[in-house]
């Protein structure tokens, strides 16, 4: 045994030559989150996880920041991976939008953008928000000493919960023939999202909870405004190319 070397997931003592923990099976070289870990997470989406889907869902709903912190700190067999989870939920919500015709972007301040195109590729729009939100978190929490991919873990888990909420809203809207959300409903949705992400951030980042929550909510708001700006710039550039 190498003195002091232990599995980050279960705490079992490890020998220096062990590649996997003999207690829980997690890789022994789990350290800082890297790009290769993101790819591995997508390839091994739902394999070898200790919790059942319902237990994981409850953990995600009741403590998204704690789930993200577990994953970043190396306790990864306890939860389904953030990027694979988001991919499945976003794909399901995009399918629901296509089948029902729910106009999810109707009141999102995208008047200058090709909303029909964005609606058809809603899944890509959601996935693109992960690095955007993660980057805004990295900007707001520079002192956290986390890399971009580690900030993206929180973004992916939180966006997964937002996608689950959408999966609840779409069938209700379809059943009531309200396929275009009101402006007030959209404003309430975004206000709830900023507050929710602030709560998740207070669980994930160190520091005073109220101040951390405010900074995380500000990061979510900055990511939203950045998304609107980038879509607007892209729409104008696309229009200019067509007119030219």
PDB file of C-alpha atoms in Angstrom:
ATOM      1  CA  UNK A   1       0.000   0.000   0.000  1.00  0.00           C
ATOM      2  CA  UNK A   2       1.149   3.529  -0.707  1.00  0.00           C
ATOM      3  CA  UNK A   3       0.755   5.561   2.529  1.00  0.00           C
ATOM      4  CA  UNK A   4      -2.107   8.032   2.354  1.00  0.00           C
ATOM      5  CA  UNK A   5      -3.377   6.942  -1.061  1.00  0.00           C
ATOM      6  CA  UNK A   6      -7.129   6.406  -0.890  1.00  0.00           C
ATOM      7  CA  UNK A   7     -10.070   6.173  -3.290  1.00  0.00           C
ATOM      8  CA  UNK A   8     -11.795   9.551  -3.586  1.00  0.00           C
ATOM      9  CA  UNK A   9     -15.193   7.868  -3.936  1.00  0.00           C
ATOM     10  CA  UNK A  10     -15.301   5.502  -0.942  1.00  0.00           C
ATOM     11  CA  UNK A  11     -12.097   6.183   1.021  1.00  0.00           C
ATOM     12  CA  UNK A  12     -10.676   2.677   0.596  1.00  0.00           C
ATOM     13  CA  UNK A  13      -6.883   2.412   0.928  1.00  0.00           C
ATOM     14  CA  UNK A  14      -5.183   1.828  -2.442  1.00  0.00           C
ATOM     15  CA  UNK A  15      -1.920   0.225  -3.476  1.00  0.00           C
ATOM     16  CA  UNK A  16       0.283   2.303  -5.724  1.00  0.00           C
ATOM     17  CA  UNK A  17      -0.080  -0.203  -8.574  1.00  0.00           C
ATOM     18  CA  UNK A  18      -3.901  -0.435  -8.485  1.00  0.00           C
ATOM     19  CA  UNK A  19      -5.716   1.112 -11.453  1.00  0.00           C
ATOM     20  CA  UNK A  20      -9.157   0.631  -9.917  1.00  0.00           C
ATOM     21  CA  UNK A  21     -10.445   0.639  -6.346  1.00  0.00           C
ATOM     22  CA  UNK A  22     -11.043  -2.885  -5.073  1.00  0.00           C
ATOM     23  CA  UNK A  23     -13.960  -1.668  -2.943  1.00  0.00           C
ATOM     24  CA  UNK A  24     -16.124   0.336  -5.369  1.00  0.00           C
ATOM     25  CA  UNK A  25     -14.409  -0.068  -8.745  1.00  0.00           C
ATOM     26  CA  UNK A  26     -13.736   3.629  -9.441  1.00  0.00           C
ATOM     27  CA  UNK A  27     -10.520   4.493 -11.292  1.00  0.00           C
ATOM     28  CA  UNK A  28      -7.615   5.108  -8.940  1.00  0.00           C
ATOM     29  CA  UNK A  29      -6.247   8.023 -11.002  1.00  0.00           C
ATOM     30  CA  UNK A  30      -9.340  10.225 -10.619  1.00  0.00           C
ATOM     31  CA  UNK A  31      -8.043  13.745  -9.987  1.00  0.00           C
ATOM     32  CA  UNK A  32      -8.985  17.082 -11.536  1.00  0.00           C
ATOM     33  CA  UNK A  33     -11.734  16.987 -14.144  1.00  0.00           C
ATOM     34  CA  UNK A  34     -10.333  17.124 -17.673  1.00  0.00           C
ATOM     35  CA  UNK A  35     -11.626  17.036 -21.235  1.00  0.00           C
ATOM     36  CA  UNK A  36     -10.955  13.292 -21.419  1.00  0.00           C
ATOM     37  CA  UNK A  37     -13.226  12.819 -18.385  1.00  0.00           C
ATOM     38  CA  UNK A  38     -16.037  14.622 -20.219  1.00  0.00           C
ATOM     39  CA  UNK A  39     -15.655  12.229 -23.171  1.00  0.00           C
ATOM     40  CA  UNK A  40     -15.489   9.232 -20.836  1.00  0.00           C
ATOM     41  CA  UNK A  41     -18.657  10.443 -19.123  1.00  0.00           C
ATOM     42  CA  UNK A  42     -20.514  10.566 -22.445  1.00  0.00           C
ATOM     43  CA  UNK A  43     -19.265   7.129 -23.503  1.00  0.00           C
ATOM     44  CA  UNK A  44     -20.136   5.478 -20.199  1.00  0.00           C
ATOM     45  CA  UNK A  45     -23.359   7.378 -19.724  1.00  0.00           C
ATOM     46  CA  UNK A  46     -25.313   5.205 -17.351  1.00  0.00           C
ATOM     47  CA  UNK A  47     -23.034   2.301 -16.472  1.00  0.00           C
ATOM     48  CA  UNK A  48     -21.693   1.282 -13.068  1.00  0.00           C
ATOM     49  CA  UNK A  49     -23.560   3.852 -10.974  1.00  0.00           C
ATOM     50  CA  UNK A  50     -24.331   3.060  -7.349  1.00  0.00           C
ATOM     51  CA  UNK A  51     -27.709   4.834  -7.153  1.00  0.00           C
ATOM     52  CA  UNK A  52     -30.959   3.979  -8.869  1.00  0.00           C
ATOM     53  CA  UNK A  53     -32.348   6.545 -11.326  1.00  0.00           C
ATOM     54  CA  UNK A  54     -35.038   7.638  -8.843  1.00  0.00           C
ATOM     55  CA  UNK A  55     -32.513   8.086  -6.031  1.00  0.00           C
ATOM     56  CA  UNK A  56     -30.285  10.091  -8.365  1.00  0.00           C
ATOM     57  CA  UNK A  57     -33.247  12.193  -9.514  1.00  0.00           C
ATOM     58  CA  UNK A  58     -34.143  13.036  -5.915  1.00  0.00           C
ATOM     59  CA  UNK A  59     -30.528  13.916  -5.116  1.00  0.00           C
ATOM     60  CA  UNK A  60     -30.405  16.155  -8.185  1.00  0.00           C
ATOM     61  CA  UNK A  61     -33.674  17.917  -7.354  1.00  0.00           C
ATOM     62  CA  UNK A  62     -32.910  18.383  -3.659  1.00  0.00           C
ATOM     63  CA  UNK A  63     -29.246  19.282  -3.936  1.00  0.00           C
ATOM     64  CA  UNK A  64     -27.918  19.938  -7.458  1.00  0.00           C
ATOM     65  CA  UNK A  65     -24.889  21.796  -6.144  1.00  0.00           C
ATOM     66  CA  UNK A  66     -24.007  18.989  -3.762  1.00  0.00           C
ATOM     67  CA  UNK A  67     -24.266  16.425  -6.579  1.00  0.00           C
ATOM     68  CA  UNK A  68     -21.972  18.585  -8.735  1.00  0.00           C
ATOM     69  CA  UNK A  69     -19.515  19.019  -5.856  1.00  0.00           C
ATOM     70  CA  UNK A  70     -19.433  15.246  -5.306  1.00  0.00           C
ATOM     71  CA  UNK A  71     -18.641  14.706  -8.975  1.00  0.00           C
ATOM     72  CA  UNK A  72     -15.905  17.345  -9.100  1.00  0.00           C
ATOM     73  CA  UNK A  73     -14.326  16.069  -5.868  1.00  0.00           C
ATOM     74  CA  UNK A  74     -13.988  12.573  -7.326  1.00  0.00           C
ATOM     75  CA  UNK A  75     -17.038  10.808  -5.863  1.00  0.00           C
ATOM     76  CA  UNK A  76     -18.341   9.916  -9.323  1.00  0.00           C
ATOM     77  CA  UNK A  77     -19.811   6.437  -8.934  1.00  0.00           C
ATOM     78  CA  UNK A  78     -22.546   7.885  -6.731  1.00  0.00           C
ATOM     79  CA  UNK A  79     -24.176   9.804  -9.588  1.00  0.00           C
ATOM     80  CA  UNK A  80     -24.944   9.633 -13.275  1.00  0.00           C
ATOM     81  CA  UNK A  81     -22.552  11.815 -15.238  1.00  0.00           C
ATOM     82  CA  UNK A  82     -23.589  15.440 -15.783  1.00  0.00           C
ATOM     83  CA  UNK A  83     -22.998  15.660 -19.524  1.00  0.00           C
ATOM     84  CA  UNK A  84     -24.645  12.363 -20.380  1.00  0.00           C
ATOM     85  CA  UNK A  85     -27.600  13.233 -18.129  1.00  0.00           C
ATOM     86  CA  UNK A  86     -28.040  16.591 -19.838  1.00  0.00           C
ATOM     87  CA  UNK A  87     -27.742  15.046 -23.313  1.00  0.00           C
ATOM     88  CA  UNK A  88     -30.543  12.555 -22.623  1.00  0.00           C
ATOM     89  CA  UNK A  89     -32.864  15.119 -21.012  1.00  0.00           C
ATOM     90  CA  UNK A  90     -32.267  17.755 -23.692  1.00  0.00           C
ATOM     91  CA  UNK A  91     -32.840  15.188 -26.432  1.00  0.00           C
ATOM     92  CA  UNK A  92     -36.110  14.115 -24.832  1.00  0.00           C
ATOM     93  CA  UNK A  93     -37.336  17.691 -24.376  1.00  0.00           C
ATOM     94  CA  UNK A  94     -36.406  18.564 -27.979  1.00  0.00           C
ATOM     95  CA  UNK A  95     -38.417  15.564 -29.173  1.00  0.00           C
ATOM     96  CA  UNK A  96     -41.384  16.672 -27.049  1.00  0.00           C
ATOM     97  CA  UNK A  97     -41.185  20.148 -28.569  1.00  0.00           C
ATOM     98  CA  UNK A  98     -41.154  18.743 -32.103  1.00  0.00           C
ATOM     99  CA  UNK A  99     -44.101  16.428 -31.434  1.00  0.00           C
ATOM    100  CA  UNK A 100     -46.295  19.013 -29.691  1.00  0.00           C
ATOM    101  CA  UNK A 101     -45.300  22.197 -31.515  1.00  0.00           C
ATOM    102  CA  UNK A 102     -44.708  24.000 -28.209  1.00  0.00           C
ATOM    103  CA  UNK A 103     -43.235  27.442 -28.995  1.00  0.00           C
ATOM    104  CA  UNK A 104     -40.611  27.415 -26.294  1.00  0.00           C
ATOM    105  CA  UNK A 105     -38.734  30.434 -27.703  1.00  0.00           C
ATOM    106  CA  UNK A 106     -41.743  32.584 -28.559  1.00  0.00           C
ATOM    107  CA  UNK A 107     -41.228  35.180 -25.796  1.00  0.00           C
ATOM    108  CA  UNK A 108     -37.481  34.908 -25.186  1.00  0.00           C
ATOM    109  CA  UNK A 109     -36.434  38.242 -26.656  1.00  0.00           C
ATOM    110  CA  UNK A 110     -35.231  36.669 -29.903  1.00  0.00           C
ATOM    111  CA  UNK A 111     -37.311  38.791 -32.285  1.00  0.00           C
ATOM    112  CA  UNK A 112     -34.325  39.422 -34.568  1.00  0.00           C
ATOM    113  CA  UNK A 113     -33.301  35.775 -34.626  1.00  0.00           C
ATOM    114  CA  UNK A 114     -34.537  32.908 -36.832  1.00  0.00           C
ATOM    115  CA  UNK A 115     -36.642  31.363 -34.055  1.00  0.00           C
ATOM    116  CA  UNK A 116     -37.943  28.600 -36.337  1.00  0.00           C
ATOM    117  CA  UNK A 117     -34.384  27.425 -36.936  1.00  0.00           C
ATOM    118  CA  UNK A 118     -33.538  27.631 -33.249  1.00  0.00           C
ATOM    119  CA  UNK A 119     -36.717  25.770 -32.383  1.00  0.00           C
ATOM    120  CA  UNK A 120     -35.755  22.923 -34.719  1.00  0.00           C
ATOM    121  CA  UNK A 121     -32.307  22.735 -33.147  1.00  0.00           C
ATOM    122  CA  UNK A 122     -33.369  23.396 -29.577  1.00  0.00           C
ATOM    123  CA  UNK A 123     -31.179  20.539 -28.324  1.00  0.00           C
ATOM    124  CA  UNK A 124     -28.027  22.157 -29.713  1.00  0.00           C
ATOM    125  CA  UNK A 125     -29.045  25.505 -28.252  1.00  0.00           C
ATOM    126  CA  UNK A 126     -29.334  23.932 -24.804  1.00  0.00           C
ATOM    127  CA  UNK A 127     -26.036  22.039 -25.057  1.00  0.00           C
ATOM    128  CA  UNK A 128     -24.271  25.245 -26.155  1.00  0.00           C
ATOM    129  CA  UNK A 129     -25.334  26.889 -22.898  1.00  0.00           C
ATOM    130  CA  UNK A 130     -23.144  24.517 -20.852  1.00  0.00           C
ATOM    131  CA  UNK A 131     -19.768  26.092 -21.769  1.00  0.00           C
ATOM    132  CA  UNK A 132     -21.389  29.539 -21.810  1.00  0.00           C
ATOM    133  CA  UNK A 133     -22.789  29.174 -18.295  1.00  0.00           C
ATOM    134  CA  UNK A 134     -19.641  27.405 -17.124  1.00  0.00           C
ATOM    135  CA  UNK A 135     -17.538  30.268 -18.482  1.00  0.00           C
ATOM    136  CA  UNK A 136     -19.653  32.853 -16.684  1.00  0.00           C
ATOM    137  CA  UNK A 137     -19.260  30.861 -13.452  1.00  0.00           C
ATOM    138  CA  UNK A 138     -15.494  30.724 -14.008  1.00  0.00           C
ATOM    139  CA  UNK A 139     -15.535  34.513 -14.383  1.00  0.00           C
ATOM    140  CA  UNK A 140     -17.608  35.091 -11.244  1.00  0.00           C
ATOM    141  CA  UNK A 141     -15.788  32.494  -9.130  1.00  0.00           C
ATOM    142  CA  UNK A 142     -12.161  32.909 -10.167  1.00  0.00           C
ATOM    143  CA  UNK A 143     -11.018  32.342  -6.573  1.00  0.00           C
ATOM    144  CA  UNK A 144     -12.620  28.854  -6.527  1.00  0.00           C
ATOM    145  CA  UNK A 145      -9.540  27.436  -8.338  1.00  0.00           C
ATOM    146  CA  UNK A 146     -11.653  25.256 -10.608  1.00  0.00           C
ATOM    147  CA  UNK A 147     -11.071  24.738 -14.310  1.00  0.00           C
ATOM    148  CA  UNK A 148     -13.717  25.362 -16.957  1.00  0.00           C
ATOM    149  CA  UNK A 149     -14.852  21.737 -17.134  1.00  0.00           C
ATOM    150  CA  UNK A 150     -15.404  21.648 -13.373  1.00  0.00           C
ATOM    151  CA  UNK A 151     -17.601  24.753 -13.538  1.00  0.00           C
ATOM    152  CA  UNK A 152     -19.425  23.087 -16.434  1.00  0.00           C
ATOM    153  CA  UNK A 153     -20.385  20.175 -14.173  1.00  0.00           C
ATOM    154  CA  UNK A 154     -22.599  22.485 -12.109  1.00  0.00           C
ATOM    155  CA  UNK A 155     -23.983  24.051 -15.298  1.00  0.00           C
ATOM    156  CA  UNK A 156     -24.830  20.653 -16.803  1.00  0.00           C
ATOM    157  CA  UNK A 157     -26.596  19.321 -13.704  1.00  0.00           C
ATOM    158  CA  UNK A 158     -28.566  22.542 -13.202  1.00  0.00           C
ATOM    159  CA  UNK A 159     -29.562  22.692 -16.876  1.00  0.00           C
ATOM    160  CA  UNK A 160     -30.689  19.065 -16.597  1.00  0.00           C
ATOM    161  CA  UNK A 161     -33.147  20.054 -13.879  1.00  0.00           C
ATOM    162  CA  UNK A 162     -34.327  22.949 -16.047  1.00  0.00           C
ATOM    163  CA  UNK A 163     -34.892  20.470 -18.868  1.00  0.00           C
ATOM    164  CA  UNK A 164     -36.915  18.237 -16.536  1.00  0.00           C
ATOM    165  CA  UNK A 165     -39.123  21.198 -15.675  1.00  0.00           C
ATOM    166  CA  UNK A 166     -39.688  21.777 -19.371  1.00  0.00           C
ATOM    167  CA  UNK A 167     -40.708  18.127 -19.749  1.00  0.00           C
ATOM    168  CA  UNK A 168     -43.412  18.767 -17.145  1.00  0.00           C
ATOM    169  CA  UNK A 169     -44.579  22.047 -18.706  1.00  0.00           C
ATOM    170  CA  UNK A 170     -44.866  20.812 -22.313  1.00  0.00           C
ATOM    171  CA  UNK A 171     -47.515  18.076 -21.753  1.00  0.00           C
ATOM    172  CA  UNK A 172     -49.563  20.441 -19.560  1.00  0.00           C
ATOM    173  CA  UNK A 173     -49.418  23.152 -22.221  1.00  0.00           C
ATOM    174  CA  UNK A 174     -50.307  20.660 -24.950  1.00  0.00           C
ATOM    175  CA  UNK A 175     -53.275  19.319 -22.971  1.00  0.00           C
ATOM    176  CA  UNK A 176     -54.592  22.843 -22.412  1.00  0.00           C
ATOM    177  CA  UNK A 177     -53.898  23.936 -26.021  1.00  0.00           C
ATOM    178  CA  UNK A 178     -51.571  26.688 -24.767  1.00  0.00           C
ATOM    179  CA  UNK A 179     -48.632  26.089 -27.061  1.00  0.00           C
ATOM    180  CA  UNK A 180     -47.378  29.690 -26.909  1.00  0.00           C
ATOM    181  CA  UNK A 181     -46.273  30.735 -23.399  1.00  0.00           C
ATOM    182  CA  UNK A 182     -47.288  34.174 -22.191  1.00  0.00           C
ATOM    183  CA  UNK A 183     -44.662  36.848 -21.688  1.00  0.00           C
ATOM    184  CA  UNK A 184     -45.326  36.828 -17.948  1.00  0.00           C
ATOM    185  CA  UNK A 185     -44.847  33.053 -17.789  1.00  0.00           C
ATOM    186  CA  UNK A 186     -41.506  33.351 -19.569  1.00  0.00           C
ATOM    187  CA  UNK A 187     -40.363  36.153 -17.253  1.00  0.00           C
ATOM    188  CA  UNK A 188     -41.336  34.082 -14.218  1.00  0.00           C
ATOM    189  CA  UNK A 189     -39.489  31.104 -15.685  1.00  0.00           C
ATOM    190  CA  UNK A 190     -36.249  33.042 -16.072  1.00  0.00           C
ATOM    191  CA  UNK A 191     -36.565  34.648 -12.637  1.00  0.00           C
ATOM    192  CA  UNK A 192     -37.057  31.185 -11.133  1.00  0.00           C
ATOM    193  CA  UNK A 193     -34.064  29.891 -13.107  1.00  0.00           C
ATOM    194  CA  UNK A 194     -31.755  32.626 -11.822  1.00  0.00           C
ATOM    195  CA  UNK A 195     -32.904  32.005  -8.239  1.00  0.00           C
ATOM    196  CA  UNK A 196     -32.549  28.241  -8.653  1.00  0.00           C
ATOM    197  CA  UNK A 197     -29.044  28.488 -10.054  1.00  0.00           C
ATOM    198  CA  UNK A 198     -28.114  30.810  -7.199  1.00  0.00           C
ATOM    199  CA  UNK A 199     -29.302  28.136  -4.755  1.00  0.00           C
ATOM    200  CA  UNK A 200     -27.346  25.441  -6.613  1.00  0.00           C
ATOM    201  CA  UNK A 201     -24.253  27.650  -6.681  1.00  0.00           C
ATOM    202  CA  UNK A 202     -24.453  28.206  -2.916  1.00  0.00           C
ATOM    203  CA  UNK A 203     -24.263  24.423  -2.490  1.00  0.00           C
ATOM    204  CA  UNK A 204     -21.386  24.011  -4.930  1.00  0.00           C
ATOM    205  CA  UNK A 205     -19.028  26.900  -4.196  1.00  0.00           C
ATOM    206  CA  UNK A 206     -17.352  27.727  -0.904  1.00  0.00           C
ATOM    207  CA  UNK A 207     -18.071  30.963   0.934  1.00  0.00           C
ATOM    208  CA  UNK A 208     -20.968  32.782   2.516  1.00  0.00           C
ATOM    209  CA  UNK A 209     -24.138  31.141   1.198  1.00  0.00           C
ATOM    210  CA  UNK A 210     -26.088  34.344   0.508  1.00  0.00           C
ATOM    211  CA  UNK A 211     -23.185  36.051  -1.274  1.00  0.00           C
ATOM    212  CA  UNK A 212     -22.357  32.907  -3.238  1.00  0.00           C
ATOM    213  CA  UNK A 213     -26.016  32.543  -4.245  1.00  0.00           C
ATOM    214  CA  UNK A 214     -26.084  36.139  -5.516  1.00  0.00           C
ATOM    215  CA  UNK A 215     -22.904  35.622  -7.539  1.00  0.00           C
ATOM    216  CA  UNK A 216     -24.210  32.370  -9.032  1.00  0.00           C
ATOM    217  CA  UNK A 217     -27.543  34.013  -9.935  1.00  0.00           C
ATOM    218  CA  UNK A 218     -25.589  36.850 -11.554  1.00  0.00           C
ATOM    219  CA  UNK A 219     -23.578  34.277 -13.539  1.00  0.00           C
ATOM    220  CA  UNK A 220     -26.835  32.699 -14.799  1.00  0.00           C
ATOM    221  CA  UNK A 221     -28.196  36.123 -15.780  1.00  0.00           C
ATOM    222  CA  UNK A 222     -24.930  37.003 -17.546  1.00  0.00           C
ATOM    223  CA  UNK A 223     -25.026  33.711 -19.447  1.00  0.00           C
ATOM    224  CA  UNK A 224     -28.613  34.422 -20.540  1.00  0.00           C
ATOM    225  CA  UNK A 225     -27.756  37.937 -21.763  1.00  0.00           C
ATOM    226  CA  UNK A 226     -24.664  36.587 -23.527  1.00  0.00           C
ATOM    227  CA  UNK A 227     -26.794  33.970 -25.279  1.00  0.00           C
ATOM    228  CA  UNK A 228     -29.264  36.615 -26.471  1.00  0.00           C
ATOM    229  CA  UNK A 229     -26.394  38.798 -27.692  1.00  0.00           C
ATOM    230  CA  UNK A 230     -24.611  35.978 -29.544  1.00  0.00           C
ATOM    231  CA  UNK A 231     -27.824  34.798 -31.194  1.00  0.00           C
ATOM    232  CA  UNK A 232     -28.579  38.366 -32.264  1.00  0.00           C
ATOM    233  CA  UNK A 233     -25.099  38.814 -33.739  1.00  0.00           C
ATOM    234  CA  UNK A 234     -25.358  35.482 -35.525  1.00  0.00           C
ATOM    235  CA  UNK A 235     -28.803  36.351 -36.911  1.00  0.00           C
ATOM    236  CA  UNK A 236     -27.594  39.686 -38.301  1.00  0.00           C
ATOM    237  CA  UNK A 237     -24.520  38.084 -39.827  1.00  0.00           C
ATOM    238  CA  UNK A 238     -26.712  35.391 -41.420  1.00  0.00           C
ATOM    239  CA  UNK A 239     -29.081  38.032 -42.805  1.00  0.00           C
ATOM    240  CA  UNK A 240     -26.163  40.020 -44.190  1.00  0.00           C
ATOM    241  CA  UNK A 241     -24.794  36.959 -45.977  1.00  0.00           C
ATOM    242  CA  UNK A 242     -28.181  36.214 -47.510  1.00  0.00           C
ATOM    243  CA  UNK A 243     -28.675  39.783 -48.676  1.00  0.00           C
ATOM    244  CA  UNK A 244     -25.165  39.979 -50.071  1.00  0.00           C
TER     245      UNK A 244
END
